Amino acid sequence: MSSVSAAAFYEAVQKEANTVLIGNAEVVERLTIALLTNGHVLLEGVPGVAKTTIANVFARTSGLEVKRIQMTPDMVPADITGTSVYRAQTGEFERREGPIFSNVVIADEINRSTPKTQSALLEAMQEGEVSIDGETLSLPSPFFVVATQNPIEMEGTFELPEAQRDRFQQKLVVDLPSSDIEHQLLDRVDQRSELRADQANVAVTQADLKTARKAVEQVFVADKIKEYILQIVAETRTTEELEYGGSPRASIAFLRAAKARAAIHDRDYVLPDDIKALAPSILQHRLILSTESELSGRSVQDIIQSILDSVPLPENIATNSH
C-alpha cells in the first residue's frame, strides 16, 4: 500500500473543509496529521477566530461522530466520562455514558475547568478508556480530542500543567486573519449569510482513514532523521534559555507526525523539512522559558527558531531501508 492513499485522504478533507473555512489550510493539515497518528491537538486563539468551527468542520469532513463539551468551573469528571443512574422502576443502576464516548471530542475552553476535570479528560486521552463506577470501558476508535483555549482571558481559568500539555501531540495557534483573508471571509458571508460546520459534507470514510493510517505506518525514517529529531529535542533540554525542555514524548510526536506529513504530501520517506515545519506545533506547548528569557522578552517561538538554526541539517538522507 503506497502513501498515495494518505495524500488522497488529506486532499479530500482539505478540499471539502475549504468550502466553509478560509485561510486555515495549515491548521487542517496539522489536524489531519494528528488524526492519522492517534495524536490529540490543543487549539489556541483569541475569541472570534473560529476555533470550534474549524474543529467541527474537520470532524464532519472526516466522517466521524463528534461531540462538543463546553468546559466550565462547576464541571466534575462524571460530566465528561459518565455515571450510573438508579432507575426506581427497575430497581437497577443504568450506565449513562458521557460525551467522551465519541470519535471526535471538542473540549471548548479546557482551561475553564478545574484541574480534576482536566485530568479526567487527559487520562482518557492517554489510556483510551475510562472507568464508570469501577467498570473499565474502552473509548471508540478512532478517538481524537481537540481542546480549545483562549490565551487572553485568564481570570477564572486553570492553566494546564506542563505534564498535562505534554499529552497533546501538537499545539496549533489560530491567528487573526490577514486583511486579504478577511475580505474573502466577508465575500463568502455576503453570499451565504452565515458559515456553519454543517455546510461541509463528509469527504472520507472510516475505511479511508484506516487505509491512510496504514500508509503512514509504512513511511521510512532514516537514522539521520531520527538523530536530527533527537538533537533538536536535546537542545531544548540543554539551552539556558529554557527552564524545561521536551520530554521523550516530544521525540515520539516528531517521529509520528513527520511520517504522516510525508505521507499526506505523497512521499514514503521523511525529509528534514518535515521536522522543521512541525517543530513549532510539536514543541511550543512543552517548553518553559527561563526567567532570563522572560525578562529579555524572548518567546518560545524565538527559541525554537534559534534551535532549528543551530542544529545542522542532515545530508544524504536515505529514502528507503535498502
CSV table of C-alpha atoms in Angstrom, one decimal:
chain,number,residue,atom,x,y,z
A,1,MET,CA,0.0,0.0,0.0
A,2,SER,CA,1.6,3.3,-1.0
A,3,SER,CA,1.3,6.7,0.7
A,4,VAL,CA,-0.9,7.9,-2.1
A,5,SER,CA,-3.9,6.8,-0.1
A,6,ALA,CA,-2.9,9.2,2.7
A,7,ALA,CA,-2.4,12.0,0.2
A,8,ALA,CA,-5.8,11.4,-1.3
A,9,PHE,CA,-7.3,11.3,2.2
A,10,TYR,CA,-5.8,14.7,3.0
A,11,GLU,CA,-6.7,16.2,-0.3
A,12,ALA,CA,-10.3,15.2,0.1
A,13,VAL,CA,-10.6,16.6,3.6
A,14,GLN,CA,-8.8,19.8,2.8
A,15,LYS,CA,-10.9,20.4,-0.4
A,16,GLU,CA,-14.2,20.0,1.5
A,17,ALA,CA,-13.1,21.9,4.6
A,18,ASN,CA,-12.2,24.8,2.2
A,19,THR,CA,-15.9,25.1,1.2
A,20,VAL,CA,-16.5,26.5,4.7
A,21,LEU,CA,-13.2,27.6,6.1
A,22,ILE,CA,-11.0,30.4,4.7
A,23,GLY,CA,-7.3,30.7,5.4
A,24,ASN,CA,-7.0,27.7,7.7
A,25,ALA,CA,-5.2,25.2,5.4
A,26,GLU,CA,-2.2,24.7,7.7
A,27,VAL,CA,-4.5,24.0,10.7
A,28,VAL,CA,-6.4,21.4,8.7
A,29,GLU,CA,-3.1,19.9,7.6
A,30,ARG,CA,-2.0,19.5,11.2
A,31,LEU,CA,-5.3,18.2,12.4
A,32,THR,CA,-5.1,15.6,9.6
A,33,ILE,CA,-1.6,14.6,10.8
A,34,ALA,CA,-2.8,14.2,14.4
A,35,LEU,CA,-5.8,12.1,13.4
A,36,LEU,CA,-3.6,9.8,11.2
A,37,THR,CA,-1.2,9.2,14.1
A,38,ASN,CA,-3.6,8.9,17.1
A,39,GLY,CA,-2.5,12.3,18.4
A,40,HIS,CA,-4.5,15.0,20.1
A,41,VAL,CA,-4.5,18.7,19.5
A,42,LEU,CA,-4.6,21.9,21.6
A,43,LEU,CA,-6.1,24.7,19.5
A,44,GLU,CA,-5.4,28.2,20.9
A,45,GLY,CA,-6.6,31.6,19.6
A,46,VAL,CA,-8.4,34.8,20.6
A,47,PRO,CA,-12.2,34.8,20.6
A,48,GLY,CA,-13.7,35.0,17.1
A,49,VAL,CA,-11.1,33.1,15.1
A,50,ALA,CA,-13.5,30.1,14.6
A,51,LYS,CA,-11.5,27.5,16.7
A,52,THR,CA,-14.6,25.5,17.4
A,53,THR,CA,-15.9,25.8,13.8
A,54,ILE,CA,-12.5,24.6,12.5
A,55,ALA,CA,-12.7,21.5,14.7
A,56,ASN,CA,-16.3,20.8,13.8
A,57,VAL,CA,-15.7,21.2,10.1
A,58,PHE,CA,-12.7,18.9,10.3
A,59,ALA,CA,-14.7,16.2,12.2
A,60,ARG,CA,-17.6,16.5,9.7
A,61,THR,CA,-15.4,16.2,6.6
A,62,SER,CA,-13.7,13.2,8.2
A,63,GLY,CA,-17.0,11.4,8.6
A,64,LEU,CA,-16.6,10.9,12.3
A,65,GLU,CA,-19.0,11.3,15.1
A,66,VAL,CA,-18.4,14.4,17.1
A,67,LYS,CA,-19.4,15.7,20.5
A,68,ARG,CA,-18.7,19.1,22.0
A,69,ILE,CA,-18.1,19.7,25.7
A,70,GLN,CA,-18.3,23.3,27.0
A,71,MET,CA,-15.8,23.2,29.8
A,72,THR,CA,-16.8,25.2,32.9
A,73,PRO,CA,-15.5,25.5,36.5
A,74,ASP,CA,-18.5,23.7,38.0
A,75,MET,CA,-18.0,20.5,35.9
A,76,VAL,CA,-17.0,17.3,37.6
A,77,PRO,CA,-15.2,14.3,35.9
A,78,ALA,CA,-18.5,12.3,35.7
A,79,ASP,CA,-19.9,15.1,33.4
A,80,ILE,CA,-17.3,14.0,30.9
A,81,THR,CA,-16.9,10.3,31.5
A,82,GLY,CA,-20.4,9.3,32.5
A,83,THR,CA,-22.1,7.8,35.6
A,84,SER,CA,-24.6,5.3,36.8
A,85,VAL,CA,-28.2,6.4,37.3
A,86,TYR,CA,-30.6,4.5,39.6
A,87,ARG,CA,-33.9,3.6,37.9
A,88,ALA,CA,-36.7,3.2,40.5
A,89,GLN,CA,-38.9,1.4,38.0
A,90,THR,CA,-36.4,-1.5,37.6
A,91,GLY,CA,-34.6,-1.2,40.9
A,92,GLU,CA,-31.3,-1.3,39.0
A,93,PHE,CA,-28.5,1.1,38.1
A,94,GLU,CA,-28.3,2.1,34.4
A,95,ARG,CA,-25.0,3.3,32.9
A,96,ARG,CA,-25.1,6.6,31.3
A,97,GLU,CA,-22.1,7.3,29.1
A,98,GLY,CA,-20.6,10.8,29.0
A,99,PRO,CA,-19.8,12.9,25.9
A,100,ILE,CA,-16.3,11.5,25.8
A,101,PHE,CA,-17.7,8.4,24.1
A,102,SER,CA,-17.3,9.8,20.6
A,103,ASN,CA,-14.8,9.6,17.8
A,104,VAL,CA,-14.0,13.3,18.0
A,105,VAL,CA,-14.3,15.2,21.3
A,106,ILE,CA,-14.1,19.0,21.2
A,107,ALA,CA,-13.3,20.3,24.6
A,108,ASP,CA,-14.1,24.0,24.4
A,109,GLU,CA,-12.1,26.3,26.7
A,110,ILE,CA,-10.4,23.5,28.5
A,111,ASN,CA,-8.6,25.9,30.9
A,112,ARG,CA,-12.0,27.0,32.4
A,113,SER,CA,-12.5,23.5,34.0
A,114,THR,CA,-10.8,22.5,37.3
A,115,PRO,CA,-7.6,20.5,37.3
A,116,LYS,CA,-9.5,17.4,38.5
A,117,THR,CA,-11.9,17.6,35.5
A,118,GLN,CA,-9.0,18.4,33.1
A,119,SER,CA,-7.2,15.3,34.5
A,120,ALA,CA,-10.2,13.0,33.8
A,121,LEU,CA,-10.2,14.1,30.1
A,122,LEU,CA,-6.4,13.9,29.7
A,123,GLU,CA,-6.2,10.5,31.3
A,124,ALA,CA,-8.9,9.2,29.0
A,125,MET,CA,-6.8,10.6,26.1
A,126,GLN,CA,-3.7,8.8,27.3
A,127,GLU,CA,-5.4,5.4,28.2
A,128,GLY,CA,-8.1,5.2,25.6
A,129,GLU,CA,-10.5,4.0,28.3
A,130,VAL,CA,-12.5,5.3,31.3
A,131,SER,CA,-13.9,3.8,34.5
A,132,ILE,CA,-17.5,4.3,35.4
A,133,ASP,CA,-18.3,3.1,38.9
A,134,GLY,CA,-15.4,0.6,38.9
A,135,GLU,CA,-16.2,-0.7,35.4
A,136,THR,CA,-13.5,0.0,32.7
A,137,LEU,CA,-14.8,0.8,29.3
A,138,SER,CA,-12.9,1.3,26.1
A,139,LEU,CA,-13.4,4.5,24.2
A,140,PRO,CA,-14.4,4.4,20.5
A,141,SER,CA,-11.8,4.0,17.8
A,142,PRO,CA,-10.7,6.3,16.3
A,143,PHE,CA,-10.6,8.7,19.3
A,144,PHE,CA,-9.4,12.2,18.8
A,145,VAL,CA,-9.5,15.2,21.2
A,146,VAL,CA,-9.3,18.8,20.1
A,147,ALA,CA,-9.2,21.1,23.1
A,148,THR,CA,-9.5,24.9,22.6
A,149,GLN,CA,-8.3,27.7,24.8
A,150,ASN,CA,-8.3,31.4,24.8
A,151,PRO,CA,-4.9,33.0,25.7
A,152,ILE,CA,-6.2,36.4,26.7
A,153,GLU,CA,-9.0,35.9,29.2
A,154,MET,CA,-7.1,34.3,32.1
A,155,GLU,CA,-9.3,35.3,35.0
A,156,GLY,CA,-11.2,32.3,36.5
A,157,THR,CA,-9.1,29.8,34.4
A,158,PHE,CA,-6.9,26.9,35.4
A,159,GLU,CA,-3.8,26.7,33.2
A,160,LEU,CA,-3.0,23.2,32.0
A,161,PRO,CA,0.2,22.0,33.9
A,162,GLU,CA,3.2,21.2,31.7
A,163,ALA,CA,2.8,17.4,32.3
A,164,GLN,CA,-0.8,17.6,31.0
A,165,ARG,CA,0.1,19.8,28.0
A,166,ASP,CA,2.7,17.2,27.1
A,167,ARG,CA,-0.2,14.7,26.3
A,168,PHE,CA,-1.2,16.8,23.3
A,169,GLN,CA,0.8,15.9,20.2
A,170,GLN,CA,0.5,19.4,18.9
A,171,LYS,CA,-0.5,22.9,19.9
A,172,LEU,CA,-1.9,25.0,17.0
A,173,VAL,CA,-2.3,28.7,17.2
A,174,VAL,CA,-5.1,30.2,15.1
A,175,ASP,CA,-4.1,33.7,14.3
A,176,LEU,CA,-6.2,36.6,13.3
A,177,PRO,CA,-6.7,36.6,9.5
A,178,SER,CA,-4.8,38.9,7.2
A,179,SER,CA,-6.8,41.6,5.5
A,180,ASP,CA,-7.0,39.6,2.2
A,181,ILE,CA,-8.3,36.5,4.0
A,182,GLU,CA,-10.8,38.6,6.0
A,183,HIS,CA,-12.0,40.2,2.7
A,184,GLN,CA,-12.6,36.7,1.3
A,185,LEU,CA,-14.5,35.8,4.5
A,186,LEU,CA,-16.8,38.8,4.1
A,187,ASP,CA,-17.5,37.9,0.5
A,188,ARG,CA,-18.4,34.4,1.5
A,189,VAL,CA,-20.7,35.5,4.4
A,190,ASP,CA,-22.3,38.0,2.0
A,191,GLN,CA,-23.1,35.1,-0.4
A,192,ARG,CA,-24.3,32.6,2.3
A,193,SER,CA,-25.4,34.9,5.2
A,194,GLU,CA,-23.5,32.6,7.7
A,195,LEU,CA,-20.9,29.9,7.7
A,196,ARG,CA,-21.7,26.8,9.6
A,197,ALA,CA,-19.9,23.4,10.2
A,198,ASP,CA,-22.9,21.5,8.9
A,199,GLN,CA,-22.4,23.1,5.5
A,200,ALA,CA,-19.4,20.8,5.0
A,201,ASN,CA,-20.0,17.3,3.6
A,202,VAL,CA,-18.4,14.0,4.5
A,203,ALA,CA,-15.4,13.7,2.3
A,204,VAL,CA,-13.8,10.4,3.5
A,205,THR,CA,-14.9,7.2,5.3
A,206,GLN,CA,-13.5,5.3,8.3
A,207,ALA,CA,-12.2,2.7,5.8
A,208,ASP,CA,-10.3,5.5,4.1
A,209,LEU,CA,-8.9,6.5,7.5
A,210,LYS,CA,-7.7,3.0,8.2
A,211,THR,CA,-6.0,2.8,4.8
A,212,ALA,CA,-4.3,6.2,5.3
A,213,ARG,CA,-3.1,5.2,8.7
A,214,LYS,CA,-1.5,2.0,7.4
A,215,ALA,CA,0.2,4.1,4.7
A,216,VAL,CA,1.6,6.4,7.4
A,217,GLU,CA,3.0,3.4,9.3
A,218,GLN,CA,4.9,2.3,6.2
A,219,VAL,CA,6.7,5.6,5.7
A,220,PHE,CA,10.5,5.2,6.0
A,221,VAL,CA,12.5,7.3,8.5
A,222,ALA,CA,16.3,7.3,8.0
A,223,ASP,CA,18.6,7.1,11.0
A,224,LYS,CA,20.0,10.5,10.2
A,225,ILE,CA,16.4,11.9,10.5
A,226,LYS,CA,16.0,10.2,13.9
A,227,GLU,CA,19.3,11.7,15.0
A,228,TYR,CA,18.2,15.1,13.8
A,229,ILE,CA,15.0,14.8,15.9
A,230,LEU,CA,17.0,13.8,19.0
A,231,GLN,CA,19.4,16.7,18.5
A,232,ILE,CA,16.6,19.2,18.4
A,233,VAL,CA,14.9,17.8,21.5
A,234,ALA,CA,18.3,17.6,23.3
A,235,GLU,CA,18.9,21.3,22.6
A,236,THR,CA,15.7,22.2,24.3
A,237,ARG,CA,16.9,20.4,27.4
A,238,THR,CA,20.4,22.0,27.5
A,239,THR,CA,19.8,25.6,26.4
A,240,GLU,CA,19.9,28.1,29.3
A,241,GLU,CA,17.1,30.0,27.6
A,242,LEU,CA,14.6,27.3,28.8
A,243,GLU,CA,13.7,26.2,32.3
A,244,TYR,CA,12.3,22.9,30.9
A,245,GLY,CA,12.7,21.2,27.5
A,246,GLY,CA,10.9,18.5,25.6
A,247,SER,CA,10.4,15.0,27.1
A,248,PRO,CA,10.7,11.7,25.1
A,249,ARG,CA,7.0,12.3,24.2
A,250,ALA,CA,8.2,15.2,22.1
A,251,SER,CA,10.7,13.0,20.2
A,252,ILE,CA,7.9,10.4,19.6
A,253,ALA,CA,5.5,13.1,18.5
A,254,PHE,CA,8.1,14.3,16.0
A,255,LEU,CA,8.6,10.8,14.6
A,256,ARG,CA,4.9,10.0,14.2
A,257,ALA,CA,3.9,13.4,12.9
A,258,ALA,CA,6.8,13.6,10.4
A,259,LYS,CA,5.7,10.2,8.9
A,260,ALA,CA,2.2,11.5,8.5
A,261,ARG,CA,3.3,14.8,6.9
A,262,ALA,CA,5.4,12.9,4.4
A,263,ALA,CA,2.5,10.5,3.6
A,264,ILE,CA,-0.1,13.3,3.1
A,265,HIS,CA,2.4,15.0,0.8
A,266,ASP,CA,2.7,11.9,-1.3
A,267,ARG,CA,6.1,10.7,-0.1
A,268,ASP,CA,7.0,7.4,1.6
A,269,TYR,CA,10.1,8.8,3.3
A,270,VAL,CA,10.7,11.7,5.8
A,271,LEU,CA,12.7,14.8,4.9
A,272,PRO,CA,14.4,17.3,7.3
A,273,ASP,CA,11.8,19.8,6.0
A,274,ASP,CA,9.1,17.8,7.7
A,275,ILE,CA,10.8,18.1,11.0
A,276,LYS,CA,11.4,21.8,10.6
A,277,ALA,CA,7.8,22.5,9.6
A,278,LEU,CA,6.4,20.6,12.5
A,279,ALA,CA,8.8,21.9,15.2
A,280,PRO,CA,6.7,24.9,16.4
A,281,SER,CA,3.5,22.8,16.8
A,282,ILE,CA,5.3,19.9,18.4
A,283,LEU,CA,7.4,21.9,20.8
A,284,GLN,CA,5.7,25.2,21.8
A,285,HIS,CA,3.4,23.9,24.5
A,286,ARG,CA,6.1,21.6,26.0
A,287,LEU,CA,8.8,24.3,26.6
A,288,ILE,CA,9.0,26.6,29.6
A,289,LEU,CA,11.0,29.8,29.4
A,290,SER,CA,13.8,30.6,31.9
A,291,THR,CA,13.4,33.7,34.0
A,292,GLU,CA,16.1,35.4,32.0
A,293,SER,CA,14.3,34.7,28.7
A,294,GLU,CA,11.1,36.1,30.1
A,295,LEU,CA,12.7,39.3,31.3
A,296,SER,CA,14.5,39.8,28.0
A,297,GLY,CA,11.3,39.4,26.0
A,298,ARG,CA,12.3,36.2,24.2
A,299,SER,CA,9.4,34.0,23.2
A,300,VAL,CA,9.2,30.2,23.0
A,301,GLN,CA,8.8,30.6,19.2
A,302,ASP,CA,12.1,32.6,19.0
A,303,ILE,CA,14.0,29.9,20.9
A,304,ILE,CA,12.6,27.1,18.7
A,305,GLN,CA,13.8,29.0,15.6
A,306,SER,CA,17.2,29.6,17.2
A,307,ILE,CA,17.5,25.8,17.9
A,308,LEU,CA,16.5,25.0,14.3
A,309,ASP,CA,19.1,27.5,13.0
A,310,SER,CA,21.8,25.9,15.2
A,311,VAL,CA,21.3,22.2,14.6
A,312,PRO,CA,23.0,21.1,11.4
A,313,LEU,CA,20.7,19.7,8.7
A,314,PRO,CA,21.4,16.1,7.9
A,315,GLU,CA,22.7,15.4,4.4
A,316,ASN,CA,22.5,12.5,2.0
A,317,ILE,CA,19.3,11.1,3.5
A,318,ALA,CA,18.3,7.6,2.7
A,319,THR,CA,14.8,7.4,1.2
A,320,ASN,CA,14.3,3.7,1.8
A,321,SER,CA,15.6,0.9,4.0
A,322,HIS,CA,17.7,-0.8,1.3
